[in-house]
Every structure is written in structure tokens, then in C-alpha cells.
PDB file of N, CA and C in Angstrom:
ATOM      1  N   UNK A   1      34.294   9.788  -1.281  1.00 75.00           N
ATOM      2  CA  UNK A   1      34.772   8.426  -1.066  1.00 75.00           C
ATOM      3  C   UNK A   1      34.242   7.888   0.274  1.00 75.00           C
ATOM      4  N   UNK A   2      34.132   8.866   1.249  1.00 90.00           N
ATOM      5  CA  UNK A   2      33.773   8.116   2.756  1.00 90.00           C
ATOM      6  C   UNK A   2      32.189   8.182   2.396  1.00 90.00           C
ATOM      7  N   UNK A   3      31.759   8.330   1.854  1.00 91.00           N
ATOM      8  CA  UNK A   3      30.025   8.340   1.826  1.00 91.00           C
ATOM      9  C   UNK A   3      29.802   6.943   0.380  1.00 91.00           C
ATOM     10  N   UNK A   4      30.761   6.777   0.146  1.00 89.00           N
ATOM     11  CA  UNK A   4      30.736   5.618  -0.924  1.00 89.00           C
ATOM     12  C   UNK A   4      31.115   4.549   0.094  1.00 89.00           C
ATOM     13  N   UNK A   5      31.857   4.634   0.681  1.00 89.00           N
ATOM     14  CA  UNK A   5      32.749   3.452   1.967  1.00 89.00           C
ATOM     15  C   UNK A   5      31.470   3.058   2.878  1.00 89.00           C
ATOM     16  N   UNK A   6      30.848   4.432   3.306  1.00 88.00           N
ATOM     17  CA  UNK A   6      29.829   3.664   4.477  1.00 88.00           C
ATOM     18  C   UNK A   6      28.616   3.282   3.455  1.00 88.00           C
ATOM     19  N   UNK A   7      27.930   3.673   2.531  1.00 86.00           N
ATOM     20  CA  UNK A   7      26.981   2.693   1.951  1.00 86.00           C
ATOM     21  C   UNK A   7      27.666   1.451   1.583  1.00 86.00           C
ATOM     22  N   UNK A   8      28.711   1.423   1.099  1.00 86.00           N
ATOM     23  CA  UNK A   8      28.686  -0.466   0.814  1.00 86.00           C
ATOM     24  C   UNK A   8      29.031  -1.090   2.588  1.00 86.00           C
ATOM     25  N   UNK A   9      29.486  -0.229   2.975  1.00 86.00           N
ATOM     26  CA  UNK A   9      29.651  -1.051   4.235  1.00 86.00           C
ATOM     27  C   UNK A   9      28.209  -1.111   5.236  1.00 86.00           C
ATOM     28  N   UNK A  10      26.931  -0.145   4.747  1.00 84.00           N
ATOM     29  CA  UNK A  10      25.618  -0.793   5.289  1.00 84.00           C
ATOM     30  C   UNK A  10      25.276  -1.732   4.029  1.00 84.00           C
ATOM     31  N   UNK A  11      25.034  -1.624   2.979  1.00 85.00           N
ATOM     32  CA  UNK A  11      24.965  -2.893   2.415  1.00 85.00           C
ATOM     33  C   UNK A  11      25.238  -4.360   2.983  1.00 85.00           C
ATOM     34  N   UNK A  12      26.800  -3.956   3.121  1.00 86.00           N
ATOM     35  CA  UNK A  12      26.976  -5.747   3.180  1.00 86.00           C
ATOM     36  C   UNK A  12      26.520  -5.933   5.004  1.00 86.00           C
ATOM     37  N   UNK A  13      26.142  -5.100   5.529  1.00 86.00           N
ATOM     38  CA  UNK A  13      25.977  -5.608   7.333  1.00 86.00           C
ATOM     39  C   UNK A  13      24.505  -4.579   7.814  1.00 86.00           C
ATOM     40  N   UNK A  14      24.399  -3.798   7.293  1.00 84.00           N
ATOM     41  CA  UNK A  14      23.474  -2.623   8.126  1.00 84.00           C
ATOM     42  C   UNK A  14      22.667  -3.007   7.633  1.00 84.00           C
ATOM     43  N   UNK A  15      22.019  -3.323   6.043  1.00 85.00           N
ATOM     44  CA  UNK A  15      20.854  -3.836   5.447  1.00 85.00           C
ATOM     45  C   UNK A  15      20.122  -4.692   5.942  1.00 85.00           C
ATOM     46  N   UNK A  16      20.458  -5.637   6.294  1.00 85.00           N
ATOM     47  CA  UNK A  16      20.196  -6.771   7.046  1.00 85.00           C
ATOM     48  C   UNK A  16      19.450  -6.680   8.386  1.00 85.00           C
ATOM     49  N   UNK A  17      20.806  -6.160   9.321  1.00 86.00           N
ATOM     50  CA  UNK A  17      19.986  -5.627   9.930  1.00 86.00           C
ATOM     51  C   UNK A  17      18.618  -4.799  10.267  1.00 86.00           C
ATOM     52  N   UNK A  18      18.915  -3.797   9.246  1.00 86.00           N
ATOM     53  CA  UNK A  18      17.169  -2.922   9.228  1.00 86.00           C
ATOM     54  C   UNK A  18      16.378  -3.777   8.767  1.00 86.00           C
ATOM     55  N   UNK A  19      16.569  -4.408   7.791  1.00 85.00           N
ATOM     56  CA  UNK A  19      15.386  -5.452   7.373  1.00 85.00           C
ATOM     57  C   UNK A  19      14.635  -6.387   8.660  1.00 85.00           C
ATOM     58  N   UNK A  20      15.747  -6.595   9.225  1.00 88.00           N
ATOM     59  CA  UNK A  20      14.987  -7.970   9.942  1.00 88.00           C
ATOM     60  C   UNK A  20      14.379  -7.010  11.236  1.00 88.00           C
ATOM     61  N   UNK A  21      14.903  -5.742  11.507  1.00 89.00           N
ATOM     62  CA  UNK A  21      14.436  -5.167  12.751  1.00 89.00           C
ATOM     63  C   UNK A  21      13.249  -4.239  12.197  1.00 89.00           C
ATOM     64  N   UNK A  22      12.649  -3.955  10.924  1.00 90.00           N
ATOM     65  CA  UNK A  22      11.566  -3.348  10.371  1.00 90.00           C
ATOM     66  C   UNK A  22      10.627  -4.544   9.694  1.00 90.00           C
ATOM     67  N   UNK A  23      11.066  -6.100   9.874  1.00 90.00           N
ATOM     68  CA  UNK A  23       9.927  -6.990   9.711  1.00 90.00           C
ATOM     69  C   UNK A  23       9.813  -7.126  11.058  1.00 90.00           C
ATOM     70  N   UNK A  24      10.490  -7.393  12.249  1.00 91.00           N
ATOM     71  CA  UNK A  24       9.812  -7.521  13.348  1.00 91.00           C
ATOM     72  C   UNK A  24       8.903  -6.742  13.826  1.00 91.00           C
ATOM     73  N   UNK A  25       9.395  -4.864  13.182  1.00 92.00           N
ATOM     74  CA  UNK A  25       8.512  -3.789  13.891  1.00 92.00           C
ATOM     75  C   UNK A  25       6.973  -4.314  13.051  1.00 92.00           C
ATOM     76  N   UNK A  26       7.354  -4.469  12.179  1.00 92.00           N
ATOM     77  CA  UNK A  26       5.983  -5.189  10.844  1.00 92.00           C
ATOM     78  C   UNK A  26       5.165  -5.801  11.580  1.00 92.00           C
ATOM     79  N   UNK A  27       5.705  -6.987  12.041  1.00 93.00           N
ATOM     80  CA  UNK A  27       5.015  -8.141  12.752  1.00 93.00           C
ATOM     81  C   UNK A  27       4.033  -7.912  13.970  1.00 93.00           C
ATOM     82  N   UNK A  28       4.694  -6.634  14.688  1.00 93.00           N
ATOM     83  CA  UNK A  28       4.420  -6.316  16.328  1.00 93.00           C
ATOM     84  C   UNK A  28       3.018  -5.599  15.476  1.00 93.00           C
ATOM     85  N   UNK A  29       3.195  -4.710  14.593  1.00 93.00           N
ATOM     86  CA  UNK A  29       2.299  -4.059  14.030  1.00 93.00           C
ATOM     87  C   UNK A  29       0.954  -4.344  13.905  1.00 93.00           C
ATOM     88  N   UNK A  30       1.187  -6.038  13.290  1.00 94.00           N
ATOM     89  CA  UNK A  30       0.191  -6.511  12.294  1.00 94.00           C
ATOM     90  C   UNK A  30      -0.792  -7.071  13.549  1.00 94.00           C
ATOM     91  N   UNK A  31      -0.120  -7.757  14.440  1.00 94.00           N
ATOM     92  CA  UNK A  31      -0.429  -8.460  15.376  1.00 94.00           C
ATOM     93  C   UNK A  31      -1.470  -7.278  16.684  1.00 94.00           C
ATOM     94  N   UNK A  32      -0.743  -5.824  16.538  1.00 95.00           N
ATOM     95  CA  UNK A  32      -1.423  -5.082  17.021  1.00 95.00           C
ATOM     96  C   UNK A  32      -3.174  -4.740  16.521  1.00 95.00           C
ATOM     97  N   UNK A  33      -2.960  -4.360  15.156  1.00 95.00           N
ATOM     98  CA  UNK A  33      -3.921  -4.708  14.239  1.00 95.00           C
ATOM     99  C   UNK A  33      -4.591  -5.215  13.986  1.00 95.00           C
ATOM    100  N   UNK A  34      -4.342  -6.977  14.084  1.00 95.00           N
ATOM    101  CA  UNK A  34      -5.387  -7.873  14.065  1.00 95.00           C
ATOM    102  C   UNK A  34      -6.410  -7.928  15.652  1.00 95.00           C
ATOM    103  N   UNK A  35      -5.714  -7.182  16.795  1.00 96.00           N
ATOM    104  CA  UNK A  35      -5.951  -7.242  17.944  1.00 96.00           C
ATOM    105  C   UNK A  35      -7.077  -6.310  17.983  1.00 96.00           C
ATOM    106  N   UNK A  36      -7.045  -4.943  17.384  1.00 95.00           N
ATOM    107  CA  UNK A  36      -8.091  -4.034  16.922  1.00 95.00           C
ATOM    108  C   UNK A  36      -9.315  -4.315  16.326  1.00 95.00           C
ATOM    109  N   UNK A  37      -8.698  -5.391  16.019  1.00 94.00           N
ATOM    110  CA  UNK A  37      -9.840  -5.392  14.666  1.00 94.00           C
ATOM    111  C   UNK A  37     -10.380  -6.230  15.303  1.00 94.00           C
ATOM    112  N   UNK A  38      -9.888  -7.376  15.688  1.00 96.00           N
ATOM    113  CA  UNK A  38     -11.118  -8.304  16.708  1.00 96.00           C
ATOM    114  C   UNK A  38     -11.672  -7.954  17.742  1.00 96.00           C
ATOM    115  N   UNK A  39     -11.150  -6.860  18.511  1.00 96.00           N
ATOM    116  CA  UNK A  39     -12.046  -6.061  19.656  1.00 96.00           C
ATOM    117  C   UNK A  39     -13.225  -5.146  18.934  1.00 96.00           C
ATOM    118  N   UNK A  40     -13.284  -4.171  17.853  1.00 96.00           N
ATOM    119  CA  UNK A  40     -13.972  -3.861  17.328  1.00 96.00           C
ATOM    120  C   UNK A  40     -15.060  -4.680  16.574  1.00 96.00           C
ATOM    121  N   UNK A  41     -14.464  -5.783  16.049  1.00 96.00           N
ATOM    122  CA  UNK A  41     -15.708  -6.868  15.782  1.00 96.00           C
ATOM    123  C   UNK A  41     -16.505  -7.323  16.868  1.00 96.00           C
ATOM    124  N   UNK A  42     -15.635  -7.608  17.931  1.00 97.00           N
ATOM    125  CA  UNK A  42     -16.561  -7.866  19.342  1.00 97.00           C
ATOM    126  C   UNK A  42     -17.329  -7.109  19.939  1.00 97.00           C
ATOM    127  N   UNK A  43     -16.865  -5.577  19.785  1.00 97.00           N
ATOM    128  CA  UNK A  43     -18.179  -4.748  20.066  1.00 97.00           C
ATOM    129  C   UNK A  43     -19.317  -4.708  19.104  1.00 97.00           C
ATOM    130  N   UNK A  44     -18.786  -4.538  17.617  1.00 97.00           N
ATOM    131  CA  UNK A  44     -19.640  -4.883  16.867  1.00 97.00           C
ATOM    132  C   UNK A  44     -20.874  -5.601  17.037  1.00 97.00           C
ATOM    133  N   UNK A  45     -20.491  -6.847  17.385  1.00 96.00           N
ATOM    134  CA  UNK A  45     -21.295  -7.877  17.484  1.00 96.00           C
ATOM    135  C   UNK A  45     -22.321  -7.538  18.779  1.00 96.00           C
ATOM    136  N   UNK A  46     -21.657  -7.444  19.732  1.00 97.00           N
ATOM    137  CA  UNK A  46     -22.414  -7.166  21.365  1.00 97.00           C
ATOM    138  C   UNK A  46     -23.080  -5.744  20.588  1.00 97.00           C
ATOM    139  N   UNK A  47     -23.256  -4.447  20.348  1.00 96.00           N
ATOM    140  CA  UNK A  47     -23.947  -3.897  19.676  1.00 96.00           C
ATOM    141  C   UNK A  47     -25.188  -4.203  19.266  1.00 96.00           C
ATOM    142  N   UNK A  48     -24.957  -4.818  17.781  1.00 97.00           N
ATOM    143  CA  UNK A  48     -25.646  -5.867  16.969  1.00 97.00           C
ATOM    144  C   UNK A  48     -26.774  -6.408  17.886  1.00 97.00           C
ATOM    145  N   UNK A  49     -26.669  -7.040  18.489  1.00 96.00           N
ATOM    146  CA  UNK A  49     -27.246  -7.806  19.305  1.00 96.00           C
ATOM    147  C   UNK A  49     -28.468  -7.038  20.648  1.00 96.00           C
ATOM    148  N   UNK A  50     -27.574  -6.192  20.968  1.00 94.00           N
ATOM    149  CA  UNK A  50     -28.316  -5.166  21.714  1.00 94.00           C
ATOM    150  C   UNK A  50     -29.365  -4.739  20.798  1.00 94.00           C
ATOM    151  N   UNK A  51     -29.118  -4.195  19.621  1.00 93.00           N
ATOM    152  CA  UNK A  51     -29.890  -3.737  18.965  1.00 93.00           C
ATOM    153  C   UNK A  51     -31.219  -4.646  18.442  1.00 93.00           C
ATOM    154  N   UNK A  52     -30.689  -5.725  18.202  1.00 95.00           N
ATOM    155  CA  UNK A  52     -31.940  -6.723  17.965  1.00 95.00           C
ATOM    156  C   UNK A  52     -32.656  -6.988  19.119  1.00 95.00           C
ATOM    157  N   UNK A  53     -31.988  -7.448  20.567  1.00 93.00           N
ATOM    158  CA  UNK A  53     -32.627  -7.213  21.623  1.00 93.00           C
ATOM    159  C   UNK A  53     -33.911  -5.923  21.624  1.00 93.00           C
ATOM    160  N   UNK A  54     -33.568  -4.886  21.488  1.00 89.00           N
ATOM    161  CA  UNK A  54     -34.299  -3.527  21.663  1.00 89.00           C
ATOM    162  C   UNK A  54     -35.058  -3.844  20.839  1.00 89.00           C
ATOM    163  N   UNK A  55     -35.320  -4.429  19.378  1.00 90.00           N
ATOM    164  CA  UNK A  55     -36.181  -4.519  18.048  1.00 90.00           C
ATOM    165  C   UNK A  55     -37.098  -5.282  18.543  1.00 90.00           C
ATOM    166  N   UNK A  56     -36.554  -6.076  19.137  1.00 91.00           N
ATOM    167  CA  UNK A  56     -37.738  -7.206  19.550  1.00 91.00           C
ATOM    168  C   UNK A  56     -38.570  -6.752  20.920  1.00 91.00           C
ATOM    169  N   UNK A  57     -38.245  -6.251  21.935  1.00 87.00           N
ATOM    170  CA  UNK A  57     -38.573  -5.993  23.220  1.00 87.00           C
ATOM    171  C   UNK A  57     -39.327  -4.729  23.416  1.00 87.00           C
ATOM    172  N   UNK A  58     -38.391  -3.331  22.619  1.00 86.00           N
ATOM    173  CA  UNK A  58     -38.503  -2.068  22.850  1.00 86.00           C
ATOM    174  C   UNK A  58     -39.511  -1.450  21.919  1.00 86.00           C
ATOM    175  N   UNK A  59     -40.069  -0.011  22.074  1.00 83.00           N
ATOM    176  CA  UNK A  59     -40.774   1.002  21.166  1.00 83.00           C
ATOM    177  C   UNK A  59     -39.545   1.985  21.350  1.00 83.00           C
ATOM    178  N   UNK A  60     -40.192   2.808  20.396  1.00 84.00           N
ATOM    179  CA  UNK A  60     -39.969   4.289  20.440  1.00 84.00           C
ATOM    180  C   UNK A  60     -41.229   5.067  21.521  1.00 84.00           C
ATOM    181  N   UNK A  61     -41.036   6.195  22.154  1.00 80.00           N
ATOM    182  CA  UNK A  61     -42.304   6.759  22.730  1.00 80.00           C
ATOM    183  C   UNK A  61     -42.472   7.715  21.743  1.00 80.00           C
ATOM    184  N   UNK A  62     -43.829   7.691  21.405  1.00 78.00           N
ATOM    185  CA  UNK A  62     -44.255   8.361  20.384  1.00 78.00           C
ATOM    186  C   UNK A  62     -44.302   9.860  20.591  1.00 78.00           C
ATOM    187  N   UNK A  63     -44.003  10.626  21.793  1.00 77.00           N
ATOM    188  CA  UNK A  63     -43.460  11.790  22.160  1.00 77.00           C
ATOM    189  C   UNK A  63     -42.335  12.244  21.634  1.00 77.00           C
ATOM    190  N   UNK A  64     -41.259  11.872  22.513  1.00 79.00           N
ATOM    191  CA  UNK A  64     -40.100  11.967  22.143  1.00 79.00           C
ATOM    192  C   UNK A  64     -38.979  11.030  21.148  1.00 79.00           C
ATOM    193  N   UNK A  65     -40.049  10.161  20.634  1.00 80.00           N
ATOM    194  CA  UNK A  65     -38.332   9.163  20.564  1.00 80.00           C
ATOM    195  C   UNK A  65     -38.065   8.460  20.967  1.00 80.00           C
ATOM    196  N   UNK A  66     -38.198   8.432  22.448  1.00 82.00           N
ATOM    197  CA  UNK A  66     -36.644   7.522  22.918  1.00 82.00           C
ATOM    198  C   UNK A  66     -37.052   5.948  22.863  1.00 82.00           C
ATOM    199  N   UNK A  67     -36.263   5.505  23.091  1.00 82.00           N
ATOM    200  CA  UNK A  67     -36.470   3.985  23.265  1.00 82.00           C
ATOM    201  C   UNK A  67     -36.783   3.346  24.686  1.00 82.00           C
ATOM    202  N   UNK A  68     -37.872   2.948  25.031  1.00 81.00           N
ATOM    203  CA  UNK A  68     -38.711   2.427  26.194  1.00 81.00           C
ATOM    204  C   UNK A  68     -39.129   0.926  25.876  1.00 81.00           C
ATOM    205  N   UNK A  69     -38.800   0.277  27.433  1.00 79.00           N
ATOM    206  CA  UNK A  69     -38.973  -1.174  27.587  1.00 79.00           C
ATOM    207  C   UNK A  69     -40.040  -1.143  28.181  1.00 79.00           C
ATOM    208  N   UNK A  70     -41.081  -1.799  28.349  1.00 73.00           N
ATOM    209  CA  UNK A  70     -41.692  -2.067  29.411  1.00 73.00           C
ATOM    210  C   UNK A  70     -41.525  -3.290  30.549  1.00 73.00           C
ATOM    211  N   UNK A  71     -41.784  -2.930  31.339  1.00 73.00           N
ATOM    212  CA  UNK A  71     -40.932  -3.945  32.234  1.00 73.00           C
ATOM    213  C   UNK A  71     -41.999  -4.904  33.435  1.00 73.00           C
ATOM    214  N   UNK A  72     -43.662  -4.432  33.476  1.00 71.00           N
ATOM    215  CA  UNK A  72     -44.576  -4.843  34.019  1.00 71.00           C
ATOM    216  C   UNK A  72     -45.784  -4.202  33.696  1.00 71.00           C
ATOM    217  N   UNK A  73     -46.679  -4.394  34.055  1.00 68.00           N
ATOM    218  CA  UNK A  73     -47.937  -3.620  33.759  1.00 68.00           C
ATOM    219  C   UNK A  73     -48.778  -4.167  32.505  1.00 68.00           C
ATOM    220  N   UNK A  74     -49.914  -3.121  32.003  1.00 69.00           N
ATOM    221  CA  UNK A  74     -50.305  -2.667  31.169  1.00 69.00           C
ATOM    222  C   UNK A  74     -49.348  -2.940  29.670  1.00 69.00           C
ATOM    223  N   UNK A  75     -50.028  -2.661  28.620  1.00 66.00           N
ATOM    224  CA  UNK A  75     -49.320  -2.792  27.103  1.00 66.00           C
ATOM    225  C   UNK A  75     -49.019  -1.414  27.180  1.00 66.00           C
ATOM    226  N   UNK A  76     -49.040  -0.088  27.751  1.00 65.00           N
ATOM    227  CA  UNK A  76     -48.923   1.107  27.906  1.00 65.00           C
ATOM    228  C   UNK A  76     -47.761   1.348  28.102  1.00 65.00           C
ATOM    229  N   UNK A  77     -46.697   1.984  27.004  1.00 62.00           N
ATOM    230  CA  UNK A  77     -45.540   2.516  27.923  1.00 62.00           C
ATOM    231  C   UNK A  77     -45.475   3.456  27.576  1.00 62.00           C
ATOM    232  N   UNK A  78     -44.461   4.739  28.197  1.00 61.00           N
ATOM    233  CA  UNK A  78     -44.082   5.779  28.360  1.00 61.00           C
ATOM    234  C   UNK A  78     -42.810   6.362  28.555  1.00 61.00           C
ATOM    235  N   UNK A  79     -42.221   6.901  28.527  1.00 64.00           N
ATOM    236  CA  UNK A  79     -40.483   7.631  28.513  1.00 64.00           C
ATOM    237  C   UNK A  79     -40.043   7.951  29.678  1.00 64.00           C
ATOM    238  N   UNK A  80     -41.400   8.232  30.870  1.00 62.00           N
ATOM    239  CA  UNK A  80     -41.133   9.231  31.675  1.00 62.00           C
ATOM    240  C   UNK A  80     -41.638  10.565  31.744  1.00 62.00           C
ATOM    241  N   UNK A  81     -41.501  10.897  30.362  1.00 61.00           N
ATOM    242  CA  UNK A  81     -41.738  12.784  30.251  1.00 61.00           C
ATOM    243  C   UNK A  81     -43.404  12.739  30.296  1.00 61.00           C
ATOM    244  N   UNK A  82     -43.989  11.845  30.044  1.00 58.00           N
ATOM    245  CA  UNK A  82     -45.921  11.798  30.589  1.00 58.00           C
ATOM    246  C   UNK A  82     -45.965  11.276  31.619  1.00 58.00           C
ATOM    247  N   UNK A  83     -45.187  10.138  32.292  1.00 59.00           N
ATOM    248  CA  UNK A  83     -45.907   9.950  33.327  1.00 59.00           C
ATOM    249  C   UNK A  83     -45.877  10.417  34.154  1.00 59.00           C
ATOM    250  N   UNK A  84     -47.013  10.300  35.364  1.00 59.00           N
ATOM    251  CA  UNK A  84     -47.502  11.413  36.188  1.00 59.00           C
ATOM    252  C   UNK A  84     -47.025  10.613  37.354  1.00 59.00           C
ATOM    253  N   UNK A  85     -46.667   9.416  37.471  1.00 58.00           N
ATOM    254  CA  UNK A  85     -45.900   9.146  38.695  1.00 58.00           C
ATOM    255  C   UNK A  85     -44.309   9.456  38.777  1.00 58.00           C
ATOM    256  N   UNK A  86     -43.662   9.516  37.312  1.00 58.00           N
ATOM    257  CA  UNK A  86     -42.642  10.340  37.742  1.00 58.00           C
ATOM    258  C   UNK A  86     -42.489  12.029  37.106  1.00 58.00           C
ATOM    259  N   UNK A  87     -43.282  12.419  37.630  1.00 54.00           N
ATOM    260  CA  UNK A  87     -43.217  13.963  37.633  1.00 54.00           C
ATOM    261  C   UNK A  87     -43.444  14.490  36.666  1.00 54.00           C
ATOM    262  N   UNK A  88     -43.643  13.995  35.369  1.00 53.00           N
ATOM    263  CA  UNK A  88     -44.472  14.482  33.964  1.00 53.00           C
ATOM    264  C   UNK A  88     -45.728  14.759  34.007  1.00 53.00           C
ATOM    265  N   UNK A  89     -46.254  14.546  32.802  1.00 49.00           N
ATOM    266  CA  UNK A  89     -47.321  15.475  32.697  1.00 49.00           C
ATOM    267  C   UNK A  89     -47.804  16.032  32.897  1.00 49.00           C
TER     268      UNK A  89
END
């Protein structure tokens, strides 16, 4: 009987309550969420962009890989690991 007494008595008052205090936790949630998700789109994007930057600007060095800008000179670039002014080859 006392476990019949306190469910109708959260029914008619406790229900309510949890509801409206598990749509607010909802809300804080969603709002957290949408906050994620637009920082991750924003890196996304700045990414993105870097990357097209590099497509357009950068090589690969045909050594290693890596990705090299050139930044003056010659059409010649290098990684580093050949050149002989910094301590390669």
C-alpha cells in the first residue's frame, strides 16, 4: 500500500516535476551540442581552406613527402633533408 501511495503521489506532483527538470537538462544538452558542432564545422572549414591554400601554393618533395612552400628563389624546392645549406645532403 505505501509503494502504491507514493507512486500516485509522484504522479500527481513528482512527474511534473522530472519532466520539466529533464527538458531543461534536454535543452542545456542540445544547446551544448549545437555549440560542438559549430566549432567543429569551424575548424572544418579553416582546415578546408588550409588545405586548398597548400594545393595551390605547395608540392610534395619528391624525397620524402612532405609538403614544401617555396618562399623566394629559384622554381627549385626542397624539404631541407637535400639542402646543403641546411645541413643535408
Amino acid at each position: 500500500a505505501q509503494t502504491k501511495d507514493r507512486w500516485f503521489e509522484w504522479v500527481a506532483t513528482g512527474k511534473a516535476a522530472y519532466l520539466k527538470e529533464s527538458k531543461e537538462k534536454q535543452a542545456i544538452a542540445s544547446k551544448k551540442f549545437d555549440q560542438v558542432v559549430k566549432d567543429a564545422m569551424e575548424r572544418f572549414e579553416a582546415m578546408q581552406q588550409d588545405e586548398d591554400w597548400k594545393e595551390k601554393n605547395c608540392r610534395c618533395c619528391p624525397h620524402c613527402g612532405k609538403v614544401v612552400y617555396r618562399v623566394d628563389g629559384c622554381d627549385s624546392m626542397t624539404c631541407g633533408r637535400d639542402a646543403e645549406d641546411k645541413g643535408g645532403g
